[in-house]
PDB file of C-alpha atoms in Angstrom:
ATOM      1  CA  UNK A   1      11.853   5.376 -19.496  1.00 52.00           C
ATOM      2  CA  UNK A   2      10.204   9.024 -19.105  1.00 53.00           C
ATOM      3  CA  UNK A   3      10.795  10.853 -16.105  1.00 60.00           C
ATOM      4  CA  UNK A   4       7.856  10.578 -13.613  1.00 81.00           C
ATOM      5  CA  UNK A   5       5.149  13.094 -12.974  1.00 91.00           C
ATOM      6  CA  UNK A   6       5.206  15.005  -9.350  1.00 90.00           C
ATOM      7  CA  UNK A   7       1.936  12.509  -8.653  1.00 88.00           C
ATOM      8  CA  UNK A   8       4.250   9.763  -9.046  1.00 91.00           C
ATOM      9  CA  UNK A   9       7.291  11.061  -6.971  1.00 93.00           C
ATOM     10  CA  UNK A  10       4.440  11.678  -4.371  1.00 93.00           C
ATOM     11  CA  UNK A  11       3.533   8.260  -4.633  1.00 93.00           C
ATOM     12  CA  UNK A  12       6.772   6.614  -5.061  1.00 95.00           C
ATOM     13  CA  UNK A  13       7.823   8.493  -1.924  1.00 96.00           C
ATOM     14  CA  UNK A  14       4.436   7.798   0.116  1.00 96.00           C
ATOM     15  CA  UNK A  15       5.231   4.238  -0.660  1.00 97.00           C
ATOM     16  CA  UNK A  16       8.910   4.617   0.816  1.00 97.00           C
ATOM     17  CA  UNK A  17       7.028   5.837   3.692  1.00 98.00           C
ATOM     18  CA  UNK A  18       4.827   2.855   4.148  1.00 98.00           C
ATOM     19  CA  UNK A  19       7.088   0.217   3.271  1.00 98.00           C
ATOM     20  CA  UNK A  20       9.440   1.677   6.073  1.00 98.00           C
ATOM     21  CA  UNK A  21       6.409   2.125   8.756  1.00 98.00           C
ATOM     22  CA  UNK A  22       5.898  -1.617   7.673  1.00 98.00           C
ATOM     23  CA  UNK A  23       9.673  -2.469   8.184  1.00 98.00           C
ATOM     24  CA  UNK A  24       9.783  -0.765  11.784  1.00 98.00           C
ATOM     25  CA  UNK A  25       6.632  -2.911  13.137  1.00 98.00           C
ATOM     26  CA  UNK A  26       8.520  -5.918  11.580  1.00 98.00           C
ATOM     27  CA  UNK A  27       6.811  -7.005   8.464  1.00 98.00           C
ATOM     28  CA  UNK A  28       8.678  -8.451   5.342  1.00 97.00           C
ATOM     29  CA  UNK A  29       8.540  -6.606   1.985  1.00 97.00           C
ATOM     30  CA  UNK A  30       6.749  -9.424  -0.332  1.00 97.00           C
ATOM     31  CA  UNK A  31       6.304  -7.313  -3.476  1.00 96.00           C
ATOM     32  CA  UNK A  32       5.826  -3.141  -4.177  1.00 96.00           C
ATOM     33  CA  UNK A  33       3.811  -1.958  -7.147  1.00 95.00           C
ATOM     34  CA  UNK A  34       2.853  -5.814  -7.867  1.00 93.00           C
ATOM     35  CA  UNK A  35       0.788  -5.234 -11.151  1.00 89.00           C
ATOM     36  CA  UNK A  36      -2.007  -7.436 -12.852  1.00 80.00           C
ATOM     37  CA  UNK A  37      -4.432  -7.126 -15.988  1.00 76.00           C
ATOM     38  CA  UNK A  38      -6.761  -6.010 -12.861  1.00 78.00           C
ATOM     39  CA  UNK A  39      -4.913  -3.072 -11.513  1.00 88.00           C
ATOM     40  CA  UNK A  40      -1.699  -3.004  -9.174  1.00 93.00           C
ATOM     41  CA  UNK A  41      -0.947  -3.901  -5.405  1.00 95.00           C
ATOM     42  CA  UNK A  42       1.075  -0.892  -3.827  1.00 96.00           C
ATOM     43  CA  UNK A  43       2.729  -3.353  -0.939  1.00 98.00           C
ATOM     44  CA  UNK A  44       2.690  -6.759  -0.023  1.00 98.00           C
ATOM     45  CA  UNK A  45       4.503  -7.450   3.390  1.00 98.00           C
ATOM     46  CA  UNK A  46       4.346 -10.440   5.887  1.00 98.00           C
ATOM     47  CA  UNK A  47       4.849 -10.797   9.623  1.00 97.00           C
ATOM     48  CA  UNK A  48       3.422 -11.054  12.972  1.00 95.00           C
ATOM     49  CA  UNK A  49       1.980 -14.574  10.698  1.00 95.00           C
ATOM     50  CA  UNK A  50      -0.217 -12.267   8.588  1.00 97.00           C
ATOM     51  CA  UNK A  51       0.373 -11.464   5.082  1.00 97.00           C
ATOM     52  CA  UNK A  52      -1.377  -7.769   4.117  1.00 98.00           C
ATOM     53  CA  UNK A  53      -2.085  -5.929   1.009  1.00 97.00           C
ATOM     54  CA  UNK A  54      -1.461  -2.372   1.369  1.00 97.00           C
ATOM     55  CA  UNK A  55      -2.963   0.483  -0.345  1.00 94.00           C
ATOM     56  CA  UNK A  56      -1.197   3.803   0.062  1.00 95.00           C
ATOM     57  CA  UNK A  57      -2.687   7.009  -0.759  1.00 91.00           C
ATOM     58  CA  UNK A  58      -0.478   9.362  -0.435  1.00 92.00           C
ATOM     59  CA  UNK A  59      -1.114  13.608  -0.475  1.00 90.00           C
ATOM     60  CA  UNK A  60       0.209  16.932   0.269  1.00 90.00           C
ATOM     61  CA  UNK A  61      -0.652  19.323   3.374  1.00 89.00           C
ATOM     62  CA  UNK A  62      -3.739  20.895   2.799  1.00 81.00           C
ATOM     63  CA  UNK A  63      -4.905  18.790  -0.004  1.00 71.00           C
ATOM     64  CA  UNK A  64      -7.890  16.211   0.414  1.00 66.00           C
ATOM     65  CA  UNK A  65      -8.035  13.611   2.674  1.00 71.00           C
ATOM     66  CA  UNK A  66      -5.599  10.724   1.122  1.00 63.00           C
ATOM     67  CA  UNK A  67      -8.382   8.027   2.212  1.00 72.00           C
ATOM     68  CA  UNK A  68     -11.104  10.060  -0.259  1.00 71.00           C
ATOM     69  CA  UNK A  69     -10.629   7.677  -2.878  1.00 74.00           C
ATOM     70  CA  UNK A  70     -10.853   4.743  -0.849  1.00 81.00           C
ATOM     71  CA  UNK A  71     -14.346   3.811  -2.356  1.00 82.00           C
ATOM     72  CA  UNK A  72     -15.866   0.657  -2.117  1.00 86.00           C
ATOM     73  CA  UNK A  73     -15.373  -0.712  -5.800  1.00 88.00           C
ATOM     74  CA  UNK A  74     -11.680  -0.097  -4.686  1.00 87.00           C
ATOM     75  CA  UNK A  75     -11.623  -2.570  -1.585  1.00 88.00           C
ATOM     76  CA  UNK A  76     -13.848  -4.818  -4.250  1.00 91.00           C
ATOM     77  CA  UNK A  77     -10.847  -4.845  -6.510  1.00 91.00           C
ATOM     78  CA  UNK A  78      -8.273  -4.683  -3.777  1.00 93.00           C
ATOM     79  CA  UNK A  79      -9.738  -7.876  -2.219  1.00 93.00           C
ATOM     80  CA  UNK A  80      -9.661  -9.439  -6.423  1.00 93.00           C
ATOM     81  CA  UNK A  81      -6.146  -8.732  -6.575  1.00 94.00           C
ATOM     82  CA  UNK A  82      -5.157  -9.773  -2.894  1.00 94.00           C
ATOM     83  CA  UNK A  83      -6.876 -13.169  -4.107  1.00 93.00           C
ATOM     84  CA  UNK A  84      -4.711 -13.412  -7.411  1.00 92.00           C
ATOM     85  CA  UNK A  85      -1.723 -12.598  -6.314  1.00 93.00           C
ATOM     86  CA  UNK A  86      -2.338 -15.405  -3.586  1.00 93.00           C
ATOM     87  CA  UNK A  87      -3.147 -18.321  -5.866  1.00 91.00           C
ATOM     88  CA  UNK A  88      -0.215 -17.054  -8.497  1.00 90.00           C
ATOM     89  CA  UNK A  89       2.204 -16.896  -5.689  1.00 89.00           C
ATOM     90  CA  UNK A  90       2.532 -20.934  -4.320  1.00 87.00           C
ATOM     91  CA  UNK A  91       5.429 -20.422  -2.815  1.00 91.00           C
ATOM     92  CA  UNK A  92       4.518 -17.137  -0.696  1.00 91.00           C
ATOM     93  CA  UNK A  93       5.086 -17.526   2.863  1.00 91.00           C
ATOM     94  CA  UNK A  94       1.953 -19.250   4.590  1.00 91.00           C
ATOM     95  CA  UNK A  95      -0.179 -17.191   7.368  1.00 92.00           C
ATOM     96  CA  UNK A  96      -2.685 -17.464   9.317  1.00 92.00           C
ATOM     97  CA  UNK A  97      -3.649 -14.330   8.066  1.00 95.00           C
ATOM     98  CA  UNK A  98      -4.681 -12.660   5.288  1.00 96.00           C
ATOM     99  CA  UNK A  99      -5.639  -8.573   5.451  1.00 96.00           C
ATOM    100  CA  UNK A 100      -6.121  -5.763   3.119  1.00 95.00           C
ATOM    101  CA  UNK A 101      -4.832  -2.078   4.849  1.00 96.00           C
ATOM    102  CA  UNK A 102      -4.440   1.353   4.104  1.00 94.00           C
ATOM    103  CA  UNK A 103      -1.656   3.699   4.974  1.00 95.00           C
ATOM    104  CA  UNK A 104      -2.511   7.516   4.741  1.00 93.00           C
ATOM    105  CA  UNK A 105       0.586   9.671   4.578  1.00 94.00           C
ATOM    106  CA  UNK A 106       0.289  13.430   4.148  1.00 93.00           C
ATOM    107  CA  UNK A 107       3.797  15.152   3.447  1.00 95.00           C
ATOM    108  CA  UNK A 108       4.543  19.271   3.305  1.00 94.00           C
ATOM    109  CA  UNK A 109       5.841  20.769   0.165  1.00 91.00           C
ATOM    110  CA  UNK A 110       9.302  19.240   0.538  1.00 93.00           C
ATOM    111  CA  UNK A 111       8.355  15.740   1.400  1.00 92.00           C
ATOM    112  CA  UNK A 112       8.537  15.445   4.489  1.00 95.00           C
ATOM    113  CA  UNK A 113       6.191  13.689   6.380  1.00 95.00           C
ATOM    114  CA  UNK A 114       3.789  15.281   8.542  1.00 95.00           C
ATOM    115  CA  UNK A 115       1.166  12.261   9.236  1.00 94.00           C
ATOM    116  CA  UNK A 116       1.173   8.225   8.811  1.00 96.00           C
ATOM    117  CA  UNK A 117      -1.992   6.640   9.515  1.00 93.00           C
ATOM    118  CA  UNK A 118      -2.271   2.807   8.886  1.00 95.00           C
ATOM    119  CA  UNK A 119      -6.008   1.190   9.157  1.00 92.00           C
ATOM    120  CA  UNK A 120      -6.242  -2.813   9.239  1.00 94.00           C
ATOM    121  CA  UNK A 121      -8.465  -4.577   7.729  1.00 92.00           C
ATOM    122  CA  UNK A 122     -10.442  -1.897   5.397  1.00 91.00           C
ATOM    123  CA  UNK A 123     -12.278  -4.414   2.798  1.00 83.00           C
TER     124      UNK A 123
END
């Protein structure tokens, strides 16, 4: 495998991130980086009798706003592959229910984290 570009440490670690913030409220982890024909699912998690689709966009201080890129053909597709995923997965835990979120994590030059925002329900 070739080594990963810095964007991909920064995501792999803004994913950490989430997936812990996730853990702490006391969600499940489903599935991370669940990929389709259609594009990929950063996090999947499940608690509190909801299962939710996360979308982390992840940046450095002083870079753009990590939501920027949150347009709407990307909550169009997000909701596409929430819906696959669900009818592929018939054995996924049942909830009442079902939400798309996004985390926004912006971390300094060394990776540590300076903000976590997580917004319910964007699409």
């Amino acid at each position: 495998m070739s080594p990963q570009t810095n964007r991909q440490r920064l995501g792999a670690l803004g994913e950490e991130l989430a997936a812990e913030h996730y853990e702490r409220l006391g969600y499940a982890l489903l599935a991370r980086n669940h990929r389709t024909v259609a594009g990929e699912i950063d996090l999947i998690v499940h608690g509190h009798d909801a299962t939710v689709f996360v979308e982390v966009k992840t940046r450095r201080a002083g870079g753009l706003d990590p939501l920027h890129n949150l347009t709407s053909s990307k909550r169009r597709r997000m909701r596409a592959l929430a819906a696959a995923w669900l009818a592929e997965q018939p054995r996924r835990p049942r909830s009442a229910t079902v939400r798309i979120d996004a985390v926004a994590i912006v971390v300094d030059d060394l990776g540590r984290l300076l903000s976590l925002e997580q917004f319910e329900d964007v699409a």
